[in-house]
Coordinates of C-alpha atoms in Angstrom, one line a residue:
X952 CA 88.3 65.7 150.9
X953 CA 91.1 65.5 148.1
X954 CA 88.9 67.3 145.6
X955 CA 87.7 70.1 148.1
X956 CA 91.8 70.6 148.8
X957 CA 92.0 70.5 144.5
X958 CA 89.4 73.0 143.9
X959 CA 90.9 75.4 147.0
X960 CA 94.1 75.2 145.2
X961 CA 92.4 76.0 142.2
X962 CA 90.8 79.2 143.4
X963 CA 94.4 80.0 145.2
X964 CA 96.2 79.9 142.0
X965 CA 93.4 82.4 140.6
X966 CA 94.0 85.0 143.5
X967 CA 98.1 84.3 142.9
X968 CA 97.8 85.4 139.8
X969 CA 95.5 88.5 140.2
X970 CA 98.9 89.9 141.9
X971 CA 101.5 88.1 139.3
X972 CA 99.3 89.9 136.3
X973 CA 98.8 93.5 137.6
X974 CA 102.5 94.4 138.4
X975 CA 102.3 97.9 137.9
X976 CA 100.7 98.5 141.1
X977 CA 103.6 97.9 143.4
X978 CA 105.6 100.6 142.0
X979 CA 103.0 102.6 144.1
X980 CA 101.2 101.2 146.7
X981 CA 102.4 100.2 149.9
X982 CA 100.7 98.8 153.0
X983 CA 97.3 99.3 153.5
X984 CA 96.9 99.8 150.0
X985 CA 98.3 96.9 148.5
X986 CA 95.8 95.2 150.9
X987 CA 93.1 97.1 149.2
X988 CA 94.6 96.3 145.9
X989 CA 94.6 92.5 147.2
X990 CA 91.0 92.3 147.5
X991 CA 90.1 94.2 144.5
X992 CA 91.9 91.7 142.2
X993 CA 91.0 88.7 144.3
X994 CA 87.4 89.4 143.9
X995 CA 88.0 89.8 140.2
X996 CA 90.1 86.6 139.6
X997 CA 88.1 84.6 141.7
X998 CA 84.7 85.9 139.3
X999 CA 86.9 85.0 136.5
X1000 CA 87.4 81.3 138.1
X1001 CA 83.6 80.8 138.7
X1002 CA 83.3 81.9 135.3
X1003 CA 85.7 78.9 134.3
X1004 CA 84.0 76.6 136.4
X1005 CA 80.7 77.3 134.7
X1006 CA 81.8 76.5 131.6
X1007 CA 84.9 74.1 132.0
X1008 CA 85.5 73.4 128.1
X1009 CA 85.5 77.3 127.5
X1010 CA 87.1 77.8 131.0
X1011 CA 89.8 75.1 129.6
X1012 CA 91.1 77.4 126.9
X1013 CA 90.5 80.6 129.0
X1014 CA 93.0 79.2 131.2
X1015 CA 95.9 79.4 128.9
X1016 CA 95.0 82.5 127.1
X1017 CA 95.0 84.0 130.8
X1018 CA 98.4 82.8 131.4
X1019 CA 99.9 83.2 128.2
X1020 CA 99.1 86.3 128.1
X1021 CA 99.5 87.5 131.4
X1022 CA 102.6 86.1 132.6
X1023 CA 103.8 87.5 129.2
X1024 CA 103.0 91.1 130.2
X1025 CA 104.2 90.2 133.4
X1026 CA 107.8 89.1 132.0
X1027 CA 107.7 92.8 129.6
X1028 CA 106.7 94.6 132.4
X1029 CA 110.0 93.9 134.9
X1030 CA 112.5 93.9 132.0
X1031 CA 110.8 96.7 129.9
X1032 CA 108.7 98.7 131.9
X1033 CA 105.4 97.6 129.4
X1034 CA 102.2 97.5 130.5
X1035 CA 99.7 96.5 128.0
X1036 CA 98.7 99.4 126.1
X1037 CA 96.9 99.9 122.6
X1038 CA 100.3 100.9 120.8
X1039 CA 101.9 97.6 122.2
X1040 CA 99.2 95.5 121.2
X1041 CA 99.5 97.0 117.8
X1042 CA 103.3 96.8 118.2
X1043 CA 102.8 92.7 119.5
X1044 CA 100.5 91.9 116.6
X1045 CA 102.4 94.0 113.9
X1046 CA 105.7 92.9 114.7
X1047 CA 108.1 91.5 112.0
X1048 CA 111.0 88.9 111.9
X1049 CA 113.9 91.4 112.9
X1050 CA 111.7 92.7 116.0
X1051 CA 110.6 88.8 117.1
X1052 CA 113.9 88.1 116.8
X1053 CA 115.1 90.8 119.2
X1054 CA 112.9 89.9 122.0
X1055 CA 113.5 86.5 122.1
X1056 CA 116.3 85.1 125.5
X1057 CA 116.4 82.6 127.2
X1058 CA 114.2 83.6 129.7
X1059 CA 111.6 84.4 127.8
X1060 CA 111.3 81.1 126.3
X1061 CA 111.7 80.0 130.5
X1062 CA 108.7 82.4 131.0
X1063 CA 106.4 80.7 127.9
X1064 CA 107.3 76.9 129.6
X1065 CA 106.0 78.3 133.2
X1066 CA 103.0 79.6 131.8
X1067 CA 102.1 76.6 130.2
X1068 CA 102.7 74.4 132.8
X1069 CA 100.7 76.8 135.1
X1070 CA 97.9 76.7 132.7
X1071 CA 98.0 72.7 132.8
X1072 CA 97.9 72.4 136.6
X1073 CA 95.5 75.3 136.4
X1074 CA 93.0 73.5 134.1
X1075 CA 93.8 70.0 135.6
X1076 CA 92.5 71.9 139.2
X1077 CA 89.5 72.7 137.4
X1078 CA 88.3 69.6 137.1
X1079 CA 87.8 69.2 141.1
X1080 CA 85.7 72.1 141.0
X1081 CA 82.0 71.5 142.1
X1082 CA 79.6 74.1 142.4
X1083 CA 75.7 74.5 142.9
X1084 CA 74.2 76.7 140.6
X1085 CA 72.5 78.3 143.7
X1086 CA 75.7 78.8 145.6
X1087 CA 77.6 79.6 141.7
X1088 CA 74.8 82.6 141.4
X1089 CA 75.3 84.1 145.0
X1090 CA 79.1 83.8 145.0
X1091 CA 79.3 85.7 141.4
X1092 CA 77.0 88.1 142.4
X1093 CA 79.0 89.0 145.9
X1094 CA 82.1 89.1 144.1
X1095 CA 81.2 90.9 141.2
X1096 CA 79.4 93.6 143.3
X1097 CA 82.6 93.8 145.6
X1098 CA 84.9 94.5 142.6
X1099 CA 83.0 97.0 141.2
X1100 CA 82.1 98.5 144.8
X1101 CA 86.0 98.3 145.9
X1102 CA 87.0 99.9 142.1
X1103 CA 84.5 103.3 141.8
X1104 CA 84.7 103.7 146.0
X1105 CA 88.9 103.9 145.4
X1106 CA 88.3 106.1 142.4
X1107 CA 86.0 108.4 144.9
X1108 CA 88.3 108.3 147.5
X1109 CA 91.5 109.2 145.4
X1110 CA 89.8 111.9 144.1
X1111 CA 88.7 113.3 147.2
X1112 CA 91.8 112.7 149.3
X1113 CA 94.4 113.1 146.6
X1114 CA 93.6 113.4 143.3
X1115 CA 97.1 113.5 141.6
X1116 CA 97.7 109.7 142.9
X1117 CA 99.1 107.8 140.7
X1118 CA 97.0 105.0 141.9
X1119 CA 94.0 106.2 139.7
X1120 CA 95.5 104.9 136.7
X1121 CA 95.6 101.4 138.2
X1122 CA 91.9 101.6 139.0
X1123 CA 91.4 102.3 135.2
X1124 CA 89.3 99.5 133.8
X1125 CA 92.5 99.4 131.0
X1126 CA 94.8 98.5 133.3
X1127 CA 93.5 95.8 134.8
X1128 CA 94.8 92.7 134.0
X1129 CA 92.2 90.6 132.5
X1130 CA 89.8 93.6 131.8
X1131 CA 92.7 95.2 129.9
X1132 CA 92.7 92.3 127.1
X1133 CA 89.1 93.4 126.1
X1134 CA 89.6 97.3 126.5
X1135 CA 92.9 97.2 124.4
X1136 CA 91.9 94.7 121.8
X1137 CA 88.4 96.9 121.7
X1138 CA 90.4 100.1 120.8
X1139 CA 92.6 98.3 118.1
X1140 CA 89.8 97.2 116.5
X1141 CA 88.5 100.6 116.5
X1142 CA 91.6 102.5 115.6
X1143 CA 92.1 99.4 112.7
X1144 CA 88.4 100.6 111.2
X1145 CA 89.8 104.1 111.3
X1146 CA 93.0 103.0 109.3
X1147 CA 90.9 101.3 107.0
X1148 CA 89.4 104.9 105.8
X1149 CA 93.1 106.8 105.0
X1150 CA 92.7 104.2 101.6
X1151 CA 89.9 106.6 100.8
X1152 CA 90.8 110.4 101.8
X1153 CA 90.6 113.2 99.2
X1154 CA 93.8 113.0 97.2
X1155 CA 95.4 116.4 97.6
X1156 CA 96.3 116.0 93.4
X1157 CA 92.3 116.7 93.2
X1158 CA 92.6 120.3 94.4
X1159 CA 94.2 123.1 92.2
X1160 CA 98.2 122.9 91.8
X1161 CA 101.1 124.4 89.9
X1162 CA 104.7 122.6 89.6
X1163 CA 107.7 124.4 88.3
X1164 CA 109.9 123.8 85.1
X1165 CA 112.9 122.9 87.5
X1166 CA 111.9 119.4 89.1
X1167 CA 114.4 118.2 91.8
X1168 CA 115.0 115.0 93.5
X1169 CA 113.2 115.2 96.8
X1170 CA 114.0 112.8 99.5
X1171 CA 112.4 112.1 102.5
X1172 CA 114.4 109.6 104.6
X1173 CA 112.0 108.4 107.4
X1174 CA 114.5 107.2 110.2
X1175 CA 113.4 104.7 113.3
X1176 CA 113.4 105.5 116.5
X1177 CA 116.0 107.9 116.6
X1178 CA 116.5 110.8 119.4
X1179 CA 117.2 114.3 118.5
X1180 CA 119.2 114.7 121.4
X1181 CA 121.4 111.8 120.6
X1182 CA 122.7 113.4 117.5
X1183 CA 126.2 115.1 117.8
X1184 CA 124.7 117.9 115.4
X1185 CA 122.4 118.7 117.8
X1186 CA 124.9 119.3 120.8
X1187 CA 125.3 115.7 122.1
X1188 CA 128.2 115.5 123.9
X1189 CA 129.4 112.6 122.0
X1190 CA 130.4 112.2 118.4
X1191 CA 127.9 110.6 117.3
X1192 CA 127.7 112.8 113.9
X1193 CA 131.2 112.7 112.6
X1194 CA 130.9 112.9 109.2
X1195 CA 128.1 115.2 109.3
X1196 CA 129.5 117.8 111.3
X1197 CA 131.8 117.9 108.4
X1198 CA 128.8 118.1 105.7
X1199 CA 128.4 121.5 103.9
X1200 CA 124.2 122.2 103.0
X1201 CA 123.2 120.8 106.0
X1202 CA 119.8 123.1 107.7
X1203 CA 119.2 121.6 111.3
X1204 CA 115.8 122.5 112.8
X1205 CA 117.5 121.2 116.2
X1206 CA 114.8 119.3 118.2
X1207 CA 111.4 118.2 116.9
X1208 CA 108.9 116.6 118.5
X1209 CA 106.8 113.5 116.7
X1210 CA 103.3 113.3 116.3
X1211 CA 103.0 109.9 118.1
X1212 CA 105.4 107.4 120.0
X1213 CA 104.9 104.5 117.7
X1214 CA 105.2 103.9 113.9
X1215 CA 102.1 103.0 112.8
X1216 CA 100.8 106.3 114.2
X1217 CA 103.5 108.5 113.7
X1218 CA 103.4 107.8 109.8
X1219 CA 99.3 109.4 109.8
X1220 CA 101.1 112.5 111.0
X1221 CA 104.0 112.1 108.4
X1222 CA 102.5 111.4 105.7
X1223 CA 98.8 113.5 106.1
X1224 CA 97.8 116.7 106.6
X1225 CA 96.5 115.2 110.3
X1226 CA 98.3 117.5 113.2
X1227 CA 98.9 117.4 116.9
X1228 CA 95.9 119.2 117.2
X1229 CA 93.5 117.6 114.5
X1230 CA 94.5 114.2 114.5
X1231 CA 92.0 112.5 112.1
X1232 CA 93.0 113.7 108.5
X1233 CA 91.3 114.7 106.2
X1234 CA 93.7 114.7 103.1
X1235 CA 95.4 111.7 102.0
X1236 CA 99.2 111.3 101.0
X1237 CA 100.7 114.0 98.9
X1238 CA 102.7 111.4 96.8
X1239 CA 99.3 111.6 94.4
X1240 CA 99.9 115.0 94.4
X1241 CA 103.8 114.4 92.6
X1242 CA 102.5 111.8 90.3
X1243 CA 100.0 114.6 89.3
X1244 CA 103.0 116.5 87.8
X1245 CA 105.0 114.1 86.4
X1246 CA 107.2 113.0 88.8
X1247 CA 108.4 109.3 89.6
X1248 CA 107.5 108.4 93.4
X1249 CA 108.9 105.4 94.7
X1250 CA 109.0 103.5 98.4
X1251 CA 111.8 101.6 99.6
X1252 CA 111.5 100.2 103.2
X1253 CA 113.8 98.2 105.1
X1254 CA 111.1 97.4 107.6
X1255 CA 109.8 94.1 105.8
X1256 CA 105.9 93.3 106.2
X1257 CA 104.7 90.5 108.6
X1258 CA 100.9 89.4 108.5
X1259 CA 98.8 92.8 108.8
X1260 CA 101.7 94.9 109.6
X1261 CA 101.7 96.9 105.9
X1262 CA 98.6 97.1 105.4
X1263 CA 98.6 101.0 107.2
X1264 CA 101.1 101.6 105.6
X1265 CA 100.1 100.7 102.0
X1266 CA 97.3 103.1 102.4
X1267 CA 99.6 105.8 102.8
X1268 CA 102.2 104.8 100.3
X1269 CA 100.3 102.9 98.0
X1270 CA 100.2 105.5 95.2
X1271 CA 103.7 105.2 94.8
X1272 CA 104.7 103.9 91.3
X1273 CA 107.5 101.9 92.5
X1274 CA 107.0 100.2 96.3
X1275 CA 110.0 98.1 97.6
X1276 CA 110.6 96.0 100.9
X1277 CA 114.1 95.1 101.4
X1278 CA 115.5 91.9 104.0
X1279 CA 119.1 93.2 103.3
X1280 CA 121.5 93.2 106.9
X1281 CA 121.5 97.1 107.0
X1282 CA 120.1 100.5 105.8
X1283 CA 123.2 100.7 104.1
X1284 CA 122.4 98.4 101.3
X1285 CA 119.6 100.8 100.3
X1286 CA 122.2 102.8 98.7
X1287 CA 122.5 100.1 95.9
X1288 CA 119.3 100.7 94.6
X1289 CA 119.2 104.5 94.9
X1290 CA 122.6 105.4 92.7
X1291 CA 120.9 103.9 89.6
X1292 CA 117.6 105.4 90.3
X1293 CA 119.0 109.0 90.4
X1294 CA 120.9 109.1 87.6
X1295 CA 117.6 107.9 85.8
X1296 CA 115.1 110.1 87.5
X1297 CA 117.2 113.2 88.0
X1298 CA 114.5 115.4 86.6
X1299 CA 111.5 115.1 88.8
X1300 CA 111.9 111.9 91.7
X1301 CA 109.9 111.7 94.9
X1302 CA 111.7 109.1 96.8
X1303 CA 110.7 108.0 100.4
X1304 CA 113.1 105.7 102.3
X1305 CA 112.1 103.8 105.6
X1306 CA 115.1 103.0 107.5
X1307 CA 115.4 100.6 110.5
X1308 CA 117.8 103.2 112.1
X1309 CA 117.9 102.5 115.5
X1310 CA 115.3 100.4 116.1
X1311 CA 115.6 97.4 118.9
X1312 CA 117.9 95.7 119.3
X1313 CA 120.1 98.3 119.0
X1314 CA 123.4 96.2 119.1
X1315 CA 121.6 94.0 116.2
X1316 CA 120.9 97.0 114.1
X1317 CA 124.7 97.9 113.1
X1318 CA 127.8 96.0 112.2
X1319 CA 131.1 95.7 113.9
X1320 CA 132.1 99.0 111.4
X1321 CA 129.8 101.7 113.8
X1322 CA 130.9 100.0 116.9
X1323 CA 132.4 103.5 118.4
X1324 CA 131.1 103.2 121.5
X1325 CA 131.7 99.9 123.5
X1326 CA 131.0 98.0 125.7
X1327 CA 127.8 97.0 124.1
X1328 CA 126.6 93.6 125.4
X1329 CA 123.5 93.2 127.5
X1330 CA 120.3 91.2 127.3
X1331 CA 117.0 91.8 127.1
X1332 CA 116.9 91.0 131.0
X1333 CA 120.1 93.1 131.9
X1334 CA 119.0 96.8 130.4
X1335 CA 118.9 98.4 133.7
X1336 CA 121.9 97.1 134.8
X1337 CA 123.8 97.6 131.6
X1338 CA 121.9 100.8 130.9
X1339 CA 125.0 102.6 129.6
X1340 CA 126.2 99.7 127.8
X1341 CA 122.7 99.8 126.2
X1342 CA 123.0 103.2 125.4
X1343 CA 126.2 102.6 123.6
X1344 CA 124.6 100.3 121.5
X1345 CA 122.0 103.0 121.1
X1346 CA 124.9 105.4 119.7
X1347 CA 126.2 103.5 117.6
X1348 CA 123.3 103.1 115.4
X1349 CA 123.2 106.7 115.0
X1350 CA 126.7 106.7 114.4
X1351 CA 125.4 104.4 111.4
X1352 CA 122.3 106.7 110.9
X1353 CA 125.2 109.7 110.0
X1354 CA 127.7 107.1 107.6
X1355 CA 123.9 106.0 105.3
X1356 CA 123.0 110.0 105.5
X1357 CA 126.6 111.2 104.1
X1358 CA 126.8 108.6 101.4
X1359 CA 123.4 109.2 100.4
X1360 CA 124.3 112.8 100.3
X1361 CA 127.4 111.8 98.3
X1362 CA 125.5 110.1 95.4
X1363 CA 123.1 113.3 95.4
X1364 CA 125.8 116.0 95.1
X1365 CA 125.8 116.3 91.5
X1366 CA 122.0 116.7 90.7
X1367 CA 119.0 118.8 91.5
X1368 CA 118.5 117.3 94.9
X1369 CA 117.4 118.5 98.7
X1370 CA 116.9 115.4 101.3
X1371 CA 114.3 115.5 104.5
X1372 CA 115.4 113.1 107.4
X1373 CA 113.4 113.3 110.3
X1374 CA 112.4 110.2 112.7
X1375 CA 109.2 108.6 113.5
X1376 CA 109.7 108.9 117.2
X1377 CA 112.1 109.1 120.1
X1378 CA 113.2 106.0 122.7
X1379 CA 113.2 105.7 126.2
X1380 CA 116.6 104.6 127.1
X1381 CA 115.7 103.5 131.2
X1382 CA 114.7 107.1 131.9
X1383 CA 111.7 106.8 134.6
X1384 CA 112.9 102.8 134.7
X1385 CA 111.5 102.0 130.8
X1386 CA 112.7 101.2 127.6
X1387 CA 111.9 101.4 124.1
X1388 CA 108.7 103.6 122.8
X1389 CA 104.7 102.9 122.7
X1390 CA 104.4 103.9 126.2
X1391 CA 101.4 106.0 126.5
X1392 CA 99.6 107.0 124.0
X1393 CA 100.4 111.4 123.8
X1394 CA 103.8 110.9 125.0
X1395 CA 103.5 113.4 127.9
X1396 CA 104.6 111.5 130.7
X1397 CA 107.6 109.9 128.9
X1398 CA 108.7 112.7 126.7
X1399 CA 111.9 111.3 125.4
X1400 CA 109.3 109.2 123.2
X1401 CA 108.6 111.9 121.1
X1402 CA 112.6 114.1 120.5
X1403 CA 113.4 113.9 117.3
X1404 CA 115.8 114.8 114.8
X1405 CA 115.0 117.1 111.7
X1406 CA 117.2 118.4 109.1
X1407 CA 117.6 119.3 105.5
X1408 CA 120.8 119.3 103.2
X1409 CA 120.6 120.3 99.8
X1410 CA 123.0 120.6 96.8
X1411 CA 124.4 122.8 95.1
X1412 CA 122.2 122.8 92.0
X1413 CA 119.4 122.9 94.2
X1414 CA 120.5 125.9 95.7
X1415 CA 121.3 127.5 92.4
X1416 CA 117.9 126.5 91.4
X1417 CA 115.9 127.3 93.8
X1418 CA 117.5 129.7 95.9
X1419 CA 114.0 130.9 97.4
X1420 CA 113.5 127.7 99.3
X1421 CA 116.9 127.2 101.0
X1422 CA 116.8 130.5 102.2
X1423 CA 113.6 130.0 103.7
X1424 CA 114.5 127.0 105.5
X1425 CA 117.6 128.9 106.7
X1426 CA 115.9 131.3 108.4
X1427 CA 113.6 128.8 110.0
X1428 CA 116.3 127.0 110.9
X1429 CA 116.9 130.5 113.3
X1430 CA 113.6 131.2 114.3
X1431 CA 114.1 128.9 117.5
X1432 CA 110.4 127.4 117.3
X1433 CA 110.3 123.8 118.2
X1434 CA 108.9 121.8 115.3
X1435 CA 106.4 118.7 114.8
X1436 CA 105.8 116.2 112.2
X1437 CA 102.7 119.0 111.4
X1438 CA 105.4 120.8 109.4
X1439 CA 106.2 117.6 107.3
X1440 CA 103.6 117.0 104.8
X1441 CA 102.8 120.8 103.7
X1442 CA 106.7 121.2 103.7
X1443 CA 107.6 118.4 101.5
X1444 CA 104.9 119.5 98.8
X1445 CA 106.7 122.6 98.8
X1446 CA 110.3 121.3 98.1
X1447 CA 109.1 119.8 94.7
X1448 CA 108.5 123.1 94.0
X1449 CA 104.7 122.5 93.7
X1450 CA 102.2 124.8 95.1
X1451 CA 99.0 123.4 96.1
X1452 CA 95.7 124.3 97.8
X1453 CA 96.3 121.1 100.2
X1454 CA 99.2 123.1 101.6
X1455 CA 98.7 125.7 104.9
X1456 CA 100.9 128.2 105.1
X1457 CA 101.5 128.4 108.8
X1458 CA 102.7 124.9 108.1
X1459 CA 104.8 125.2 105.6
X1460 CA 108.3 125.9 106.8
X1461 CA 109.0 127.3 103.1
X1462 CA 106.1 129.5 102.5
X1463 CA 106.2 128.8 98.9
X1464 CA 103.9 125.8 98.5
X1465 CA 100.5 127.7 99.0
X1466 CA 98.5 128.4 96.0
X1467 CA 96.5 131.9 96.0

């Protein structure tokens, strides 16, 4: 009698947690569809538990992946709005100290003690479990066919009753908590092979190129996370760009939009000739292309490797003749190493600089100097609650964004010299109940993930020198087309005053990089 009870309470926990795992679904169903959404997940769980109980060892360590795992995506799903996607995954996996260390509360740490305590009374349950292997085969089989039955006849119901539901995504074989773990981990394996092959693209310095006499210092300043429409230069109504607003040289493109909502991505449309509309490249870096004439290229990146996360990177940047990772408190502290660099290379420098900007935690990313905007406190927990205290947080590191950008510009003002900032991708600041960025991989439905900033400044020797380009960018500036990482790679070929075969024209904001 005792272990029958055990083993019921076994295969209850199971159905519990079909619900706990697969959260996403109450933001849309109601009544008789969370009933239907109650069997579909029971029927999978419950498989899942017979699966256990056929192989207990295995089933043993199954158990607290399950958990782990889910109550984890659980917990970012309430307090983030995160369901598990490719781009978290690669975010999760790739993550380095500063971003571990801005996730972690206390109740996240309560969350990882309840799931393993549920994963011991789980597995300890699973030793009461007795089954026939007659009974084990019929009960798989009903279940199994009642899942998939219940899954394609909602997706042919949805679709002929009302096929804009937003129901249908939950039926999606991604978004199903466990069948999610092998559809997401399937696609970063995939998308890993296909970051394996940017190592070996055609080198744009292979093609036929011509560099002017005048070399400049070129500049491309690769911010974090940063909204267009959070920058005072852009019309925000707070002052979030004092210093620039008082910067002379400056060419604002207003708002651009990124070529992805995460890093890792958004750097294959940076740094490539890949484009919203051809996303596989099929040029590599054009820092090859600089070294071919006789510049010094150098990286210097804030955003310290952890594990595998560099590796995508390194592809991209690894022809660079001087790479750098910095642990130093702020972006700041970049500006150490760059002063001696320029008075050095002030004839022909490629320099790329990967800020943190305002990356998360926002009120860990700046010092008490760029606290305009206050309050500032939340937690991780609280974000909703405290949304505008979050977004003051969230100001304040572009307030720090517009103190590194003026100094730099400072320490550039006497030489031949033109700097590119433009972010990797927007934030989602509780718009549509979410934070942060990864969510969904276009960006379409959370389009806040993809405004960005994008600007120029020059100097005056620059301007003097090359006259052709500033104007150029001027008039662009006025054209009022909306612009897209696409622009970026052809654009900063151009600058250097290089023209190159790898460059389009249509994508060059210049017009002076192509080579007849």
């Amino acid at each position: 009698m005792k272990e029958k009870i055990l083993s019921g309470l076994f295969f209850l926990v199971s159905v519990f947690c079909g619900f706990l795992y697969n959260p996403e679904v109450f933001r849309s169903a109601h009544g008789p569809q969370l009933i239907y959404f109650g069997f579909l997940y029971a029927c999978l769980f419950l498989f899942c538990s017979l699966l256990f109980a056929r192989w207990k060892k295995m089933g043993t360590v199954c158990i607290f992946l399950l958990h782990g795992i889910g109550l984890g995506l659980t917990y970012f799903y309430w307090v983030y709005g995160r369901i598990l996607t490719y781009d978290v995954l690669a975010a999760m996996l790739e993550a380095n100290v500063f971003e571990i260390k801005s996730f972690l509360s206390i109740p996240l740490v309560v969350t990882a003690i309840l799931a393993i305590v549920i994963s011991i009374v789980h597995a300890y349950l699973l030793r009461f479990v007795r089954i026939s292997n007659k009974r084990w085969i019929a009960s798989s089989l009903l279940l199994i066919s009642s899942f998939l039955i219940l899954k394609e006849g909602g997706k042919l119901y949805i679709d002929k009753t009302d096929p804009e539901s937003p129901l249908r995504m939950y039926l999606a074989t991604r978004n199903i908590v466990p069948l999610s773990f092998f559809s997401v981990f399937k696609t970063y394996w995939v998308e890993e092979e296909k970051s394996q092959r940017l190592a070996s693209l055609p080198s744009p310095a292979e093609l036929a190129s011509q560099c002017g006499a005048d070399k400049p210092i070129v500049v491309l300043v690769l911010g974090e996370s940063a909204r267009g429409d959070h920058f005072s230069v852009n019309g925000y109504g707070r002052k979030t760009n004092p210093q620039l607003e008082q910067v002379n040289h400056i060419i604002n493109l207003g708002i651009a939009r990124s070529f992805a909502v995460q890093t890792r991505n958004s750097l294959i449309g940076m740094l490539t000739n890949a484009t919203e509309e051809n996303r596989v490249p099929t040029m590599g870096s054009f820092i090859p292309l600089f070294n071919k004439h006789g510049f010094m290229t150098c990286f210097y990146s804030r955003q310290n490797k952890l594990g595998r996360s560099g590796h995508l990177t390194d592809a991209l940047i690894g022809s660079s003749k001087d790479i750098r990772y910095f642990s130093s408190p702020t972006d700041q502290d970049l500006l150490k190493e760059t002063e001696p660099l320029f008075k050095t290379y002030q004839h022909g420098l490629l320099l790329l600089l990967h800020t943190t900007g305002s990356h998360y935690d926002y009120r860990g990313n700046y010092t008490d100097t760029f606290k305009v905007f206050a309050p500032d406190e939340y937690t991780p927990e609280s974000m909703m609650e405290h949304r505008q205290n979050v977004i003051n947080a969230y100001d304040n590191t572009i307030v720090k964004t517009d103190d590194f950008l003026a100094k730099l510009y400072a320490q550039l003002k006497d030489y031949d010299a033109i700097v590119v900032y433009v972010s990797d991708h927007g934030q989602l600041l509780g718009e549509h109940g979410r934070f942060l960025h990864a969510i969904g991989g276009t960006g379409t439905e959370y389009p806040e993930q993809k405004n960005i900033p994008f600007f120029f400044w020059y100097s005056d020797l620059f301007a003097e020198k090359h006259g052709d380009i500033v104007a150029a960018l001027k008039q662009a500036s006025t054209s009022g087309k909306i612009f897209t990482h696409d622009y970026l790679y052809h654009t900063v070929i151009a600058l250097g005053g290089i023209r190159s075969k790898a460059v389009e024209p249509q994508l060059d904001i210049t017009g002076l990089g192509t080579l007849d």
